[in-house]
Amino acid sequence: MSDVRSSVMGGSYASPADTSARIQFRRGLTLMGMTLVMPGSAQIVAGNKRVGHIAVRVWLGFLAVGAGLLLIALTSRQTLLSLTLESSTPLTLGRWVLILGAFAWVALMVDAWRLGRPLEMRRHHRLWTTGLNSVLCFVTAAVMLFAAHMVSTANSSIGTVFASGTTSDPSDGRYNVLLLGGDSGPDRSGVRPDSLTVASIDKDTGRAVLIGLPRNLEDVPFPAGSVMDKEFPDGFNCDGCYLNAVNTWANDNAAKFGKKNPGMDATMDAVEEITGLKMNYYAMVNMKGFAKLIDAVGGVEMNVRERTAIGGIGSPIRGYVEAGEQKPTGDQALWYSRSRVQNNDFSRMGRQKCVINAMVQQLSPKKVLLNVNKIANSSKSMLTTSIPRQDLDVFADLALKAKSQKIASVSLVPPVIYTGNPDYPKVRRMISKAIDKAEGTTEAKSAIASAKLVDAQGQGQGPAGSQPEHRPGCRLLIRARRRQPVAVGRYCHRS
C-alpha cells in the first residue's frame, strides 16, 4: 500500500489543479485559433455575442465576395480585370477595407486572448499565450496592411501612367500599338525615339506580330491633307529627315499643328502610312527606366546570339553581353537593346524584339506581385502612353493571352527593304502577309487568289506569268507567291 502511494506521489498522478491549468491553457489557444480561422467566433462562444455575430457576418460576406471574384476569374477573366482596373474606386475601396479589416481583426484577436483569462493561468502558460497572440496579431496586421499598400501603389501608378481618357476601338479585329524607345539626357531635347516597333495584336486570341521600323527610313509618307503632308507632299525628304526625326520636327514646329503632342501624333500618322495599319495607341519607353524595370523583376533569361558591347556611344566600351544563355541585368539588357557600336541599326532592331519577347513570356503575375513597388516606381519614370485606364483591362487580358502564343516578327531591313529608298507598297504587303500567317488565314486567302487566277485564265487572259506586266492582277498574284526573305530570329532564341 505504501508503494502505491509513493508511485502516485512520484508524479504519475495529476492533481485537479494541474488538469484545470491544462484545460484553461487549451481553451485560450482554441479561442485564438477560432479567431484566426473565423473572426468573431470566439466572441460568440465566450464573449460579446453581438460583436461576434457582426464579425462573423462580415467575414462570411468577405468569403462570399472572394468566391464570387474567383468564379468570375475562372469564367471571364476580362470581366474581373474590368471590375478592378477601369476605375480607381474599386482599388481605393479595397485599400480602406483592408486597412480597417486589419485593425478589426487584431482587436478581435486581443479580445480572444482576454477571453482566455491569461491572468488566471500559470506563468509559463500565460507567457505562451501572450507570445503566440502577439505573433498572430503582428502577422495578421502585416499581411493585410502590406496588401493595402500594394493596392495603393498599383492604383497610384496606374492613375499616373494610364491617365488618358480617350479610347480607341480595334481596327479589323486588331489593336495596333506603336512602341517607341528613347533616351533622355542633358545633351538632348526631350526623349528621342530611336527605336520604333508596332505591336499588332488580335483582340480575341492575343496573337501578336512585332513590326520593326528602322529609325533611318527615308521619304516617309504622311496622310493626305495632314500638316506634315502639306509641308512634305513628296514625303519627309529634307536633309537628315528620317522616321525618328518626325517627332522632333513636329515638336519644333508645334504652332503649325495646334495640338498638345504634335510630335507623337505626326509620328503615328507616318507609321500608319508606312504600315497600312491604324494605330490605336502609343507607348514611349525611356530606356533608362526600362533598365530599372528589368532589375525590378530580377532580370530576364534569353539566348544571346551575338556578343554585344556595353558602352561605346560617346564613351569607351566598358564590357560585353556575352553570347549564350544569359540572364542580363537591367544595364546589360539596356545595352543589348540599344548598342550599335560593333553592328548596326538592323541588328539592334532584332535584339530589341528579342528582349520584348522575353519580357512578355517571363513577366508572370507572381513576379509582379512580389516586386510591385519596384515595378511601380520604374514604370512612372519609364513609360508614357496614350492607353487609357478604361482599356487597361483589355491589354492586361491580351498580355496574359500572348504569353501562350508565339510572337511573329517582321523586320523591314536590307536586303528586303532598302531604307534609303523604301518600297512602301512592298512594306505593306509584307506586314499583311505576316498578320495573315499569325491569324492562320494565309491558306484561305491563297485558295481564293488561286480560284480568281483560274477564272481569269478561263476568260482567255493567258497563263500566269506569260506577260504579267500587261495584267496587274496577275503580276500581284505572282509576286505574292514569291517567298519574301525576312530577317528575323537572328539575335535570340525563337520559342
GROMACS .gro file of C-alpha atoms in nm:
model
  495
    1MET     CA    1   0.000   0.000   0.000
    2SER     CA    2   0.285   0.235   0.078
    3ASP     CA    3   0.446   0.155  -0.260
    4VAL     CA    4   0.130   0.253  -0.440
    5ARG     CA    5   0.114   0.579  -0.252
    6SER     CA    6   0.476   0.654  -0.327
    7SER     CA    7   0.429   0.593  -0.701
    8VAL     CA    8   0.132   0.824  -0.704
    9MET     CA    9   0.326   1.091  -0.517
   10GLY     CA   10   0.618   1.039  -0.757
   11GLY     CA   11   0.439   1.211  -1.044
   12SER     CA   12   0.212   0.965  -1.222
   13TYR     CA   13  -0.087   1.121  -1.057
   14ALA     CA   14  -0.222   1.454  -1.193
   15SER     CA   15  -0.380   1.680  -0.941
   16PRO     CA   16  -0.710   1.859  -1.014
   17ALA     CA   17  -0.516   2.187  -1.021
   18ASP     CA   18  -0.284   2.060  -1.296
   19THR     CA   19  -0.575   1.932  -1.502
   20SER     CA   20  -0.759   2.261  -1.468
   21ALA     CA   21  -0.449   2.457  -1.573
   22ARG     CA   22  -0.405   2.247  -1.887
   23ILE     CA   23  -0.774   2.282  -1.977
   24GLN     CA   24  -0.755   2.658  -1.933
   25PHE     CA   25  -0.441   2.675  -2.148
   26ARG     CA   26  -0.604   2.472  -2.426
   27ARG     CA   27  -0.912   2.691  -2.404
   28GLY     CA   28  -0.704   3.005  -2.452
   29LEU     CA   29  -0.529   2.854  -2.757
   30THR     CA   30  -0.860   2.738  -2.900
   31LEU     CA   31  -1.017   3.082  -2.875
   32MET     CA   32  -0.722   3.240  -3.058
   33GLY     CA   33  -0.732   2.968  -3.324
   34MET     CA   34  -1.104   3.022  -3.375
   35THR     CA   35  -1.044   3.396  -3.423
   36LEU     CA   36  -0.770   3.327  -3.675
   37VAL     CA   37  -0.991   3.096  -3.882
   38MET     CA   38  -1.322   3.282  -3.837
   39PRO     CA   39  -1.303   3.624  -3.671
   40GLY     CA   40  -1.587   3.669  -3.422
   41SER     CA   41  -1.641   3.301  -3.344
   42ALA     CA   42  -1.454   3.328  -3.010
   43GLN     CA   43  -1.681   3.613  -2.905
   44ILE     CA   44  -1.991   3.407  -2.988
   45VAL     CA   45  -1.865   3.121  -2.769
   46ALA     CA   46  -1.725   3.311  -2.473
   47GLY     CA   47  -1.768   3.686  -2.511
   48ASN     CA   48  -1.991   3.957  -2.654
   49LYS     CA   49  -2.222   3.763  -2.881
   50ARG     CA   50  -2.345   4.073  -3.063
   51VAL     CA   51  -1.991   4.171  -3.163
   52GLY     CA   52  -1.922   3.809  -3.257
   53HIS     CA   53  -2.227   3.781  -3.481
   54ILE     CA   54  -2.139   4.107  -3.661
   55ALA     CA   55  -1.779   3.996  -3.715
   56VAL     CA   56  -1.882   3.653  -3.842
   57ARG     CA   57  -2.133   3.804  -4.085
   58VAL     CA   58  -1.871   4.044  -4.218
   59TRP     CA   59  -1.623   3.757  -4.252
   60LEU     CA   60  -1.874   3.538  -4.436
   61GLY     CA   61  -1.951   3.836  -4.662
   62PHE     CA   62  -1.582   3.864  -4.749
   63LEU     CA   63  -1.566   3.492  -4.824
   64ALA     CA   64  -1.870   3.524  -5.050
   65VAL     CA   65  -1.716   3.818  -5.236
   66GLY     CA   66  -1.389   3.627  -5.271
   67ALA     CA   67  -1.571   3.320  -5.402
   68GLY     CA   68  -1.761   3.540  -5.648
   69LEU     CA   69  -1.441   3.702  -5.775
   70LEU     CA   70  -1.278   3.359  -5.810
   71LEU     CA   71  -1.576   3.237  -6.012
   72ILE     CA   72  -1.559   3.545  -6.235
   73ALA     CA   73  -1.183   3.492  -6.282
   74LEU     CA   74  -1.242   3.133  -6.388
   75THR     CA   75  -1.527   3.212  -6.626
   76SER     CA   76  -1.445   3.562  -6.755
   77ARG     CA   77  -1.100   3.694  -6.672
   78GLN     CA   78  -1.153   4.021  -6.856
   79THR     CA   79  -1.466   4.094  -6.651
   80LEU     CA   80  -1.257   4.068  -6.334
   81LEU     CA   81  -0.992   4.294  -6.484
   82SER     CA   82  -1.261   4.541  -6.583
   83LEU     CA   83  -1.402   4.549  -6.232
   84THR     CA   84  -1.064   4.619  -6.076
   85LEU     CA   85  -0.880   4.832  -6.333
   86GLU     CA   86  -1.123   5.052  -6.524
   87SER     CA   87  -1.180   5.288  -6.230
   88SER     CA   88  -0.980   5.386  -5.925
   89THR     CA   89  -1.285   5.342  -5.700
   90PRO     CA   90  -1.268   4.961  -5.651
   91LEU     CA   91  -0.898   4.968  -5.564
   92THR     CA   92  -0.942   5.267  -5.331
   93LEU     CA   93  -1.233   5.094  -5.159
   94GLY     CA   94  -1.035   4.772  -5.136
   95ARG     CA   95  -0.743   4.954  -4.976
   96TRP     CA   96  -0.957   5.102  -4.699
   97VAL     CA   97  -1.136   4.773  -4.641
   98LEU     CA   98  -0.800   4.601  -4.592
   99ILE     CA   99  -0.680   4.870  -4.351
  100LEU     CA  100  -0.998   4.864  -4.140
  101GLY     CA  101  -1.007   4.486  -4.156
  102ALA     CA  102  -0.652   4.464  -4.024
  103PHE     CA  103  -0.730   4.673  -3.716
  104ALA     CA  104  -1.061   4.494  -3.653
  105TRP     CA  105  -0.902   4.150  -3.680
  106VAL     CA  106  -0.623   4.247  -3.440
  107ALA     CA  107  -0.880   4.382  -3.193
  108LEU     CA  108  -1.074   4.054  -3.208
  109MET     CA  109  -0.752   3.858  -3.162
  110VAL     CA  110  -0.660   4.059  -2.850
  111ASP     CA  111  -1.013   4.012  -2.718
  112ALA     CA  112  -0.985   3.636  -2.774
  113TRP     CA  113  -0.666   3.638  -2.566
  114ARG     CA  114  -0.853   3.827  -2.293
  115LEU     CA  115  -1.141   3.578  -2.302
  116GLY     CA  116  -0.889   3.302  -2.231
  117ARG     CA  117  -0.823   3.465  -1.887
  118PRO     CA  118  -0.445   3.475  -1.913
  119LEU     CA  119  -0.402   3.631  -1.569
  120GLU     CA  120  -0.551   3.318  -1.413
  121MET     CA  121  -0.309   3.089  -1.597
  122ARG     CA  122   0.017   2.959  -1.469
  123ARG     CA  123   0.315   3.174  -1.555
  124HIS     CA  124   0.457   2.962  -1.841
  125HIS     CA  125   0.109   2.915  -1.993
  126ARG     CA  126   0.049   3.290  -1.973
  127LEU     CA  127   0.379   3.360  -2.147
  128TRP     CA  128   0.299   3.112  -2.425
  129THR     CA  129  -0.049   3.251  -2.495
  130THR     CA  130   0.071   3.613  -2.479
  131GLY     CA  131   0.363   3.547  -2.712
  132LEU     CA  132   0.151   3.349  -2.959
  133ASN     CA  133  -0.119   3.616  -2.959
  134SER     CA  134   0.141   3.885  -3.026
  135VAL     CA  135   0.278   3.689  -3.322
  136LEU     CA  136  -0.070   3.629  -3.466
  137CYS     CA  137  -0.161   3.997  -3.428
  138PHE     CA  138   0.161   4.107  -3.596
  139VAL     CA  139   0.136   3.860  -3.886
  140THR     CA  140  -0.233   3.931  -3.949
  141ALA     CA  141  -0.188   4.308  -3.944
  142ALA     CA  142   0.132   4.294  -4.151
  143VAL     CA  143  -0.022   4.082  -4.427
  144MET     CA  144  -0.335   4.296  -4.459
  145LEU     CA  145  -0.154   4.629  -4.434
  146PHE     CA  146   0.103   4.515  -4.691
  147ALA     CA  147  -0.179   4.413  -4.922
  148ALA     CA  148  -0.337   4.756  -4.870
  149HIS     CA  149  -0.005   4.919  -4.955
  150MET     CA  150   0.030   4.715  -5.275
  151VAL     CA  151  -0.322   4.809  -5.382
  152SER     CA  152  -0.249   5.177  -5.313
  153THR     CA  153   0.080   5.165  -5.502
  154ALA     CA  154  -0.077   4.993  -5.803
  155ASN     CA  155  -0.367   5.237  -5.805
  156SER     CA  156  -0.135   5.538  -5.791
  157SER     CA  157   0.092   5.400  -6.063
  158ILE     CA  158  -0.199   5.317  -6.293
  159GLY     CA  159  -0.350   5.660  -6.241
  160THR     CA  160  -0.019   5.828  -6.324
  161VAL     CA  161   0.084   5.624  -6.628
  162PHE     CA  162  -0.255   5.548  -6.785
  163ALA     CA  163  -0.404   5.893  -6.746
  164SER     CA  164  -0.551   5.937  -7.094
  165GLY     CA  165  -0.928   5.933  -7.121
  166THR     CA  166  -0.972   5.863  -7.494
  167THR     CA  167  -1.041   5.506  -7.602
  168SER     CA  168  -0.981   5.359  -7.947
  169ASP     CA  169  -1.164   5.062  -8.100
  170PRO     CA  170  -0.969   4.781  -8.270
  171SER     CA  171  -0.926   4.801  -8.647
  172ASP     CA  172  -1.002   4.486  -8.849
  173GLY     CA  173  -1.007   4.289  -8.525
  174ARG     CA  174  -0.662   4.403  -8.409
  175TYR     CA  175  -0.513   4.653  -8.169
  176ASN     CA  176  -0.208   4.827  -8.314
  177VAL     CA  177   0.023   4.992  -8.063
  178LEU     CA  178   0.332   5.192  -8.156
  179LEU     CA  179   0.615   5.111  -7.913
  180LEU     CA  180   0.891   5.368  -7.901
  181GLY     CA  181   1.217   5.355  -7.714
  182GLY     CA  182   1.412   5.672  -7.649
  183ASP     CA  183   1.699   5.811  -7.447
  184SER     CA  184   1.674   6.126  -7.240
  185GLY     CA  185   1.977   6.317  -7.128
  186PRO     CA  186   2.129   6.661  -7.068
  187ASP     CA  187   2.251   6.681  -7.427
  188ARG     CA  188   1.909   6.603  -7.575
  189SER     CA  189   1.583   6.792  -7.600
  190GLY     CA  190   1.314   6.560  -7.470
  191VAL     CA  191   1.318   6.189  -7.546
  192ARG     CA  192   1.430   6.096  -7.897
  193PRO     CA  193   1.256   5.784  -8.034
  194ASP     CA  194   1.547   5.578  -8.165
  195SER     CA  195   1.352   5.252  -8.155
  196LEU     CA  196   1.015   5.209  -8.325
  197THR     CA  197   0.815   4.886  -8.320
  198VAL     CA  198   0.449   4.825  -8.398
  199ALA     CA  199   0.277   4.555  -8.194
  200SER     CA  200  -0.027   4.431  -8.385
  201ILE     CA  201  -0.240   4.216  -8.152
  202ASP     CA  202  -0.550   4.013  -8.230
  203LYS     CA  203  -0.827   4.135  -7.999
  204ASP     CA  204  -0.962   3.784  -7.938
  205THR     CA  205  -0.663   3.549  -7.934
  206GLY     CA  206  -0.378   3.777  -7.830
  207ARG     CA  207  -0.167   3.662  -8.126
  208ALA     CA  208   0.088   3.935  -8.183
  209VAL     CA  209   0.307   4.047  -8.469
  210LEU     CA  210   0.602   4.276  -8.394
  211ILE     CA  211   0.696   4.504  -8.684
  212GLY     CA  212   1.037   4.662  -8.652
  213LEU     CA  213   1.066   5.001  -8.823
  214PRO     CA  214   1.419   5.128  -8.898
  215ARG     CA  215   1.473   5.470  -8.745
  216ASN     CA  216   1.650   5.585  -9.063
  217LEU     CA  217   1.366   5.518  -9.307
  218GLU     CA  218   1.366   5.797  -9.566
  219ASP     CA  219   1.093   5.964  -9.773
  220VAL     CA  220   0.836   5.882  -9.505
  221PRO     CA  221   0.479   5.943  -9.634
  222PHE     CA  222   0.202   6.119  -9.441
  223PRO     CA  223  -0.178   6.105  -9.460
  224ALA     CA  224  -0.328   6.324  -9.731
  225GLY     CA  225  -0.433   6.665  -9.600
  226SER     CA  226  -0.231   6.643  -9.278
  227VAL     CA  227   0.004   6.922  -9.171
  228MET     CA  228   0.309   6.706  -9.246
  229ASP     CA  229   0.172   6.615  -9.589
  230LYS     CA  230   0.125   6.983  -9.672
  231GLU     CA  231   0.481   7.057  -9.559
  232PHE     CA  232   0.628   6.749  -9.729
  233PRO     CA  233   0.397   6.645 -10.016
  234ASP     CA  234   0.668   6.417 -10.162
  235GLY     CA  235   0.748   6.252  -9.830
  236PHE     CA  236   0.981   6.350  -9.549
  237ASN     CA  237   1.273   6.423  -9.782
  238CYS     CA  238   1.468   6.708  -9.622
  239ASP     CA  239   1.833   6.679  -9.513
  240GLY     CA  240   1.858   6.431  -9.224
  241CYS     CA  241   1.483   6.374  -9.225
  242TYR     CA  242   1.444   6.013  -9.114
  243LEU     CA  243   1.148   5.845  -8.947
  244ASN     CA  244   1.278   5.914  -8.597
  245ALA     CA  245   1.314   6.284  -8.679
  246VAL     CA  246   0.940   6.329  -8.744
  247ASN     CA  247   0.879   6.368  -8.371
  248THR     CA  248   1.147   6.636  -8.336
  249TRP     CA  249   1.039   6.832  -8.645
  250ALA     CA  250   0.675   6.841  -8.540
  251ASN     CA  251   0.756   6.944  -8.183
  252ASP     CA  252   0.989   7.218  -8.311
  253ASN     CA  253   0.705   7.347  -8.531
  254ALA     CA  254   0.421   7.291  -8.284
  255ALA     CA  255   0.249   7.617  -8.382
  256LYS     CA  256   0.160   7.463  -8.719
  257PHE     CA  257  -0.036   7.182  -8.555
  258GLY     CA  258  -0.235   7.331  -8.270
  259LYS     CA  259  -0.215   7.003  -8.078
  260LYS     CA  260  -0.088   6.912  -7.734
  261ASN     CA  261   0.155   6.644  -7.855
  262PRO     CA  262   0.224   6.715  -8.225
  263GLY     CA  263   0.545   6.509  -8.239
  264MET     CA  264   0.379   6.186  -8.134
  265ASP     CA  265   0.069   6.250  -8.344
  266ALA     CA  266   0.281   6.311  -8.655
  267THR     CA  267   0.490   6.000  -8.586
  268MET     CA  268   0.179   5.785  -8.552
  269ASP     CA  269   0.041   5.930  -8.877
  270ALA     CA  270   0.366   5.841  -9.053
  271VAL     CA  271   0.367   5.488  -8.914
  272GLU     CA  272   0.006   5.439  -9.029
  273GLU     CA  273   0.103   5.538  -9.384
  274ILE     CA  274   0.410   5.312  -9.377
  275THR     CA  275   0.238   5.001  -9.242
  276GLY     CA  276  -0.120   5.042  -9.364
  277LEU     CA  277  -0.237   4.979  -9.007
  278LYS     CA  278  -0.448   5.214  -8.798
  279MET     CA  279  -0.259   5.297  -8.479
  280ASN     CA  280  -0.473   5.277  -8.167
  281TYR     CA  281  -0.221   5.389  -7.908
  282TYR     CA  282   0.146   5.456  -7.846
  283ALA     CA  283   0.377   5.370  -7.559
  284MET     CA  284   0.704   5.561  -7.521
  285VAL     CA  285   0.965   5.382  -7.312
  286ASN     CA  286   1.251   5.579  -7.160
  287MET     CA  287   1.541   5.335  -7.191
  288LYS     CA  288   1.686   5.427  -6.852
  289GLY     CA  289   1.354   5.346  -6.690
  290PHE     CA  290   1.349   5.022  -6.889
  291ALA     CA  291   1.671   4.914  -6.718
  292LYS     CA  292   1.506   4.977  -6.380
  293LEU     CA  293   1.211   4.759  -6.481
  294ILE     CA  294   1.441   4.471  -6.577
  295ASP     CA  295   1.611   4.495  -6.238
  296ALA     CA  296   1.274   4.520  -6.064
  297VAL     CA  297   1.167   4.177  -6.195
  298GLY     CA  298   1.506   4.017  -6.132
  299GLY     CA  299   1.628   4.013  -6.492
  300VAL     CA  300   1.515   3.813  -6.797
  301GLU     CA  301   1.660   3.495  -6.936
  302MET     CA  302   1.748   3.480  -7.306
  303ASN     CA  303   1.974   3.307  -7.554
  304VAL     CA  304   2.210   3.584  -7.668
  305ARG     CA  305   2.318   3.509  -8.025
  306GLU     CA  306   2.587   3.774  -8.068
  307ARG     CA  307   2.841   3.937  -7.838
  308THR     CA  308   2.723   4.292  -7.778
  309ALA     CA  309   2.921   4.588  -7.649
  310ILE     CA  310   2.828   4.779  -7.334
  311GLY     CA  311   2.906   5.147  -7.376
  312GLY     CA  312   3.085   5.291  -7.674
  313ILE     CA  313   2.822   5.555  -7.762
  314GLY     CA  314   3.008   5.871  -7.669
  315SER     CA  315   3.213   5.675  -7.416
  316PRO     CA  316   3.461   5.384  -7.407
  317ILE     CA  317   3.339   5.025  -7.429
  318ARG     CA  318   3.326   4.902  -7.069
  319GLY     CA  319   3.218   4.543  -7.116
  320TYR     CA  320   3.015   4.299  -7.320
  321VAL     CA  321   2.698   4.095  -7.307
  322GLU     CA  322   2.844   3.759  -7.398
  323ALA     CA  323   2.677   3.516  -7.637
  324GLY     CA  324   2.495   3.216  -7.495
  325GLU     CA  325   2.233   3.156  -7.230
  326GLN     CA  326   2.231   3.471  -7.017
  327LYS     CA  327   2.025   3.648  -6.754
  328PRO     CA  328   2.133   4.010  -6.808
  329THR     CA  329   2.086   4.283  -6.550
  330GLY     CA  330   1.889   4.594  -6.633
  331ASP     CA  331   2.201   4.779  -6.753
  332GLN     CA  332   2.311   4.482  -6.965
  333ALA     CA  333   1.963   4.437  -7.115
  334LEU     CA  334   1.954   4.810  -7.193
  335TRP     CA  335   2.280   4.796  -7.384
  336TYR     CA  336   2.183   4.472  -7.553
  337SER     CA  337   1.872   4.656  -7.678
  338ARG     CA  338   2.040   4.978  -7.784
  339SER     CA  339   2.404   4.907  -7.877
  340ARG     CA  340   2.512   4.955  -8.239
  341VAL     CA  341   2.883   5.010  -8.183
  342GLN     CA  342   3.007   4.691  -8.346
  343ASN     CA  343   2.700   4.616  -8.559
  344ASN     CA  344   2.416   4.832  -8.695
  345ASP     CA  345   2.059   4.956  -8.652
  346PHE     CA  346   1.915   4.643  -8.811
  347SER     CA  347   2.094   4.414  -8.568
  348ARG     CA  348   1.968   4.634  -8.286
  349MET     CA  349   1.608   4.602  -8.408
  350GLY     CA  350   1.629   4.225  -8.387
  351ARG     CA  351   1.775   4.238  -8.036
  352GLN     CA  352   1.503   4.477  -7.920
  353LYS     CA  353   1.230   4.237  -8.031
  354CYS     CA  354   1.417   3.958  -7.854
  355VAL     CA  355   1.406   4.147  -7.522
  356ILE     CA  356   1.039   4.240  -7.568
  357ASN     CA  357   0.953   3.876  -7.637
  358ALA     CA  358   1.145   3.760  -7.329
  359MET     CA  359   0.966   4.014  -7.110
  360VAL     CA  360   0.623   3.906  -7.239
  361GLN     CA  361   0.698   3.539  -7.178
  362GLN     CA  362   0.862   3.575  -6.835
  363LEU     CA  363   0.681   3.860  -6.660
  364SER     CA  364   0.448   3.643  -6.451
  365PRO     CA  365   0.178   3.763  -6.206
  366LYS     CA  366   0.393   3.621  -5.923
  367LYS     CA  367   0.688   3.842  -6.021
  368VAL     CA  368   0.462   4.145  -6.046
  369LEU     CA  369   0.311   4.073  -5.704
  370LEU     CA  370   0.648   4.026  -5.533
  371ASN     CA  371   0.802   4.335  -5.693
  372VAL     CA  372   0.505   4.570  -5.714
  373ASN     CA  373   0.682   4.867  -5.552
  374LYS     CA  374   0.989   4.846  -5.774
  375ILE     CA  375   0.779   4.796  -6.086
  376ALA     CA  376   0.553   5.089  -5.998
  377ASN     CA  377   0.848   5.320  -5.936
  378SER     CA  378   1.024   5.216  -6.256
  379SER     CA  379   0.702   5.246  -6.459
  380LYS     CA  380   0.646   5.607  -6.357
  381SER     CA  381   0.992   5.704  -6.486
  382MET     CA  382   0.987   5.464  -6.780
  383LEU     CA  383   0.652   5.476  -6.955
  384THR     CA  384   0.448   5.744  -7.128
  385THR     CA  385   0.143   5.611  -7.309
  386SER     CA  386  -0.188   5.709  -7.463
  387ILE     CA  387  -0.351   5.383  -7.348
  388PRO     CA  388  -0.633   5.497  -7.116
  389ARG     CA  389  -0.721   5.334  -6.789
  390GLN     CA  390  -1.055   5.231  -6.941
  391ASP     CA  391  -0.870   4.997  -7.183
  392LEU     CA  392  -0.612   4.872  -6.935
  393ASP     CA  393  -0.820   4.561  -6.862
  394VAL     CA  394  -0.824   4.478  -7.233
  395PHE     CA  395  -0.446   4.495  -7.265
  396ALA     CA  396  -0.387   4.312  -6.937
  397ASP     CA  397  -0.601   4.027  -7.071
  398LEU     CA  398  -0.423   4.035  -7.409
  399ALA     CA  399  -0.084   4.025  -7.235
  400LEU     CA  400  -0.187   3.709  -7.047
  401LYS     CA  401  -0.312   3.553  -7.372
  402ALA     CA  402   0.009   3.649  -7.556
  403LYS     CA  403   0.217   3.451  -7.306
  404SER     CA  404   0.082   3.127  -7.454
  405GLN     CA  405   0.128   3.237  -7.816
  406LYS     CA  406   0.427   3.253  -8.045
  407ILE     CA  407   0.508   3.613  -8.134
  408ALA     CA  408   0.567   3.665  -8.505
  409SER     CA  409   0.815   3.921  -8.628
  410VAL     CA  410   0.871   4.134  -8.936
  411SER     CA  411   1.187   4.341  -8.988
  412LEU     CA  412   1.193   4.599  -9.264
  413VAL     CA  413   1.567   4.576  -9.325
  414PRO     CA  414   1.804   4.524  -9.620
  415PRO     CA  415   1.815   4.338  -9.847
  416VAL     CA  416   1.436   4.311  -9.832
  417ILE     CA  417   1.375   4.682  -9.779
  418TYR     CA  418   1.634   4.948  -9.863
  419THR     CA  419   1.589   5.226  -9.608
  420GLY     CA  420   1.730   5.494  -9.840
  421ASN     CA  421   1.457   5.433 -10.098
  422PRO     CA  422   1.187   5.221  -9.933
  423ASP     CA  423   0.929   5.032 -10.137
  424TYR     CA  424   0.631   5.118  -9.916
  425PRO     CA  425   0.375   4.910 -10.111
  426LYS     CA  426   0.606   4.612 -10.056
  427VAL     CA  427   0.628   4.700  -9.686
  428ARG     CA  428   0.251   4.684  -9.657
  429ARG     CA  429   0.237   4.351  -9.838
  430MET     CA  430   0.498   4.203  -9.604
  431ILE     CA  431   0.306   4.319  -9.298
  432SER     CA  432  -0.026   4.195  -9.435
  433LYS     CA  433   0.127   3.856  -9.509
  434ALA     CA  434   0.274   3.827  -9.159
  435ILE     CA  435  -0.059   3.915  -8.998
  436ASP     CA  436  -0.245   3.669  -9.218
  437LYS     CA  437   0.002   3.397  -9.120
  438ALA     CA  438  -0.032   3.483  -8.749
  439GLU     CA  439  -0.411   3.464  -8.777
  440GLY     CA  440  -0.398   3.142  -8.979
  441THR     CA  441  -0.573   3.295  -9.281
  442THR     CA  442  -0.286   3.268  -9.533
  443GLU     CA  443  -0.402   2.937  -9.682
  444ALA     CA  444  -0.761   3.058  -9.718
  445LYS     CA  445  -0.652   3.375  -9.897
  446SER     CA  446  -0.417   3.177 -10.125
  447ALA     CA  447  -0.705   2.946 -10.223
  448ILE     CA  448  -0.926   3.245 -10.308
  449ALA     CA  449  -0.647   3.406 -10.511
  450SER     CA  450  -0.584   3.079 -10.699
  451ALA     CA  451  -0.954   3.049 -10.779
  452LYS     CA  452  -0.955   3.404 -10.916
  453LEU     CA  453  -0.649   3.327 -11.129
  454VAL     CA  454  -0.809   3.015 -11.274
  455ASP     CA  455  -1.120   3.215 -11.352
  456ALA     CA  456  -0.911   3.482 -11.523
  457GLN     CA  457  -0.732   3.220 -11.732
  458GLY     CA  458  -1.069   3.069 -11.829
  459GLN     CA  459  -1.168   3.407 -11.973
  460GLY     CA  460  -0.879   3.396 -12.219
  461GLN     CA  461  -0.626   3.614 -12.035
  462GLY     CA  462  -0.349   3.358 -12.085
  463PRO     CA  463  -0.139   3.158 -11.838
  464ALA     CA  464   0.007   3.317 -11.529
  465GLY     CA  465   0.340   3.479 -11.595
  466SER     CA  466   0.310   3.495 -11.978
  467GLN     CA  467   0.308   3.876 -11.988
  468PRO     CA  468   0.243   3.989 -11.631
  469GLU     CA  469   0.343   4.346 -11.697
  470HIS     CA  470   0.025   4.388 -11.903
  471ARG     CA  471  -0.200   4.229 -11.639
  472PRO     CA  472  -0.155   4.398 -11.295
  473GLY     CA  473  -0.380   4.146 -11.122
  474CYS     CA  474  -0.167   3.852 -11.235
  475ARG     CA  475   0.154   4.038 -11.153
  476LEU     CA  476   0.038   4.099 -10.796
  477LEU     CA  477  -0.058   3.734 -10.753
  478ILE     CA  478   0.274   3.606 -10.888
  479ARG     CA  479   0.472   3.844 -10.666
  480ALA     CA  480   0.267   3.746 -10.363
  481ARG     CA  481   0.359   3.382 -10.426
  482ARG     CA  482   0.732   3.455 -10.409
  483ARG     CA  483   0.899   3.390 -10.080
  484GLN     CA  484   0.993   3.715  -9.909
  485PRO     CA  485   1.321   3.687  -9.714
  486VAL     CA  486   1.257   3.848  -9.375
  487ALA     CA  487   1.543   3.899  -9.129
  488VAL     CA  488   1.403   3.768  -8.802
  489GLY     CA  489   1.517   3.546  -8.520
  490ARG     CA  490   1.892   3.601  -8.561
  491TYR     CA  491   1.958   3.757  -8.226
  492CYS     CA  492   1.778   3.539  -7.975
  493HIS     CA  493   1.623   3.200  -7.935
  494ARG     CA  494   1.286   3.173  -8.103
  495SER     CA  495   1.041   2.997  -7.871
   0.00000   0.00000   0.00000
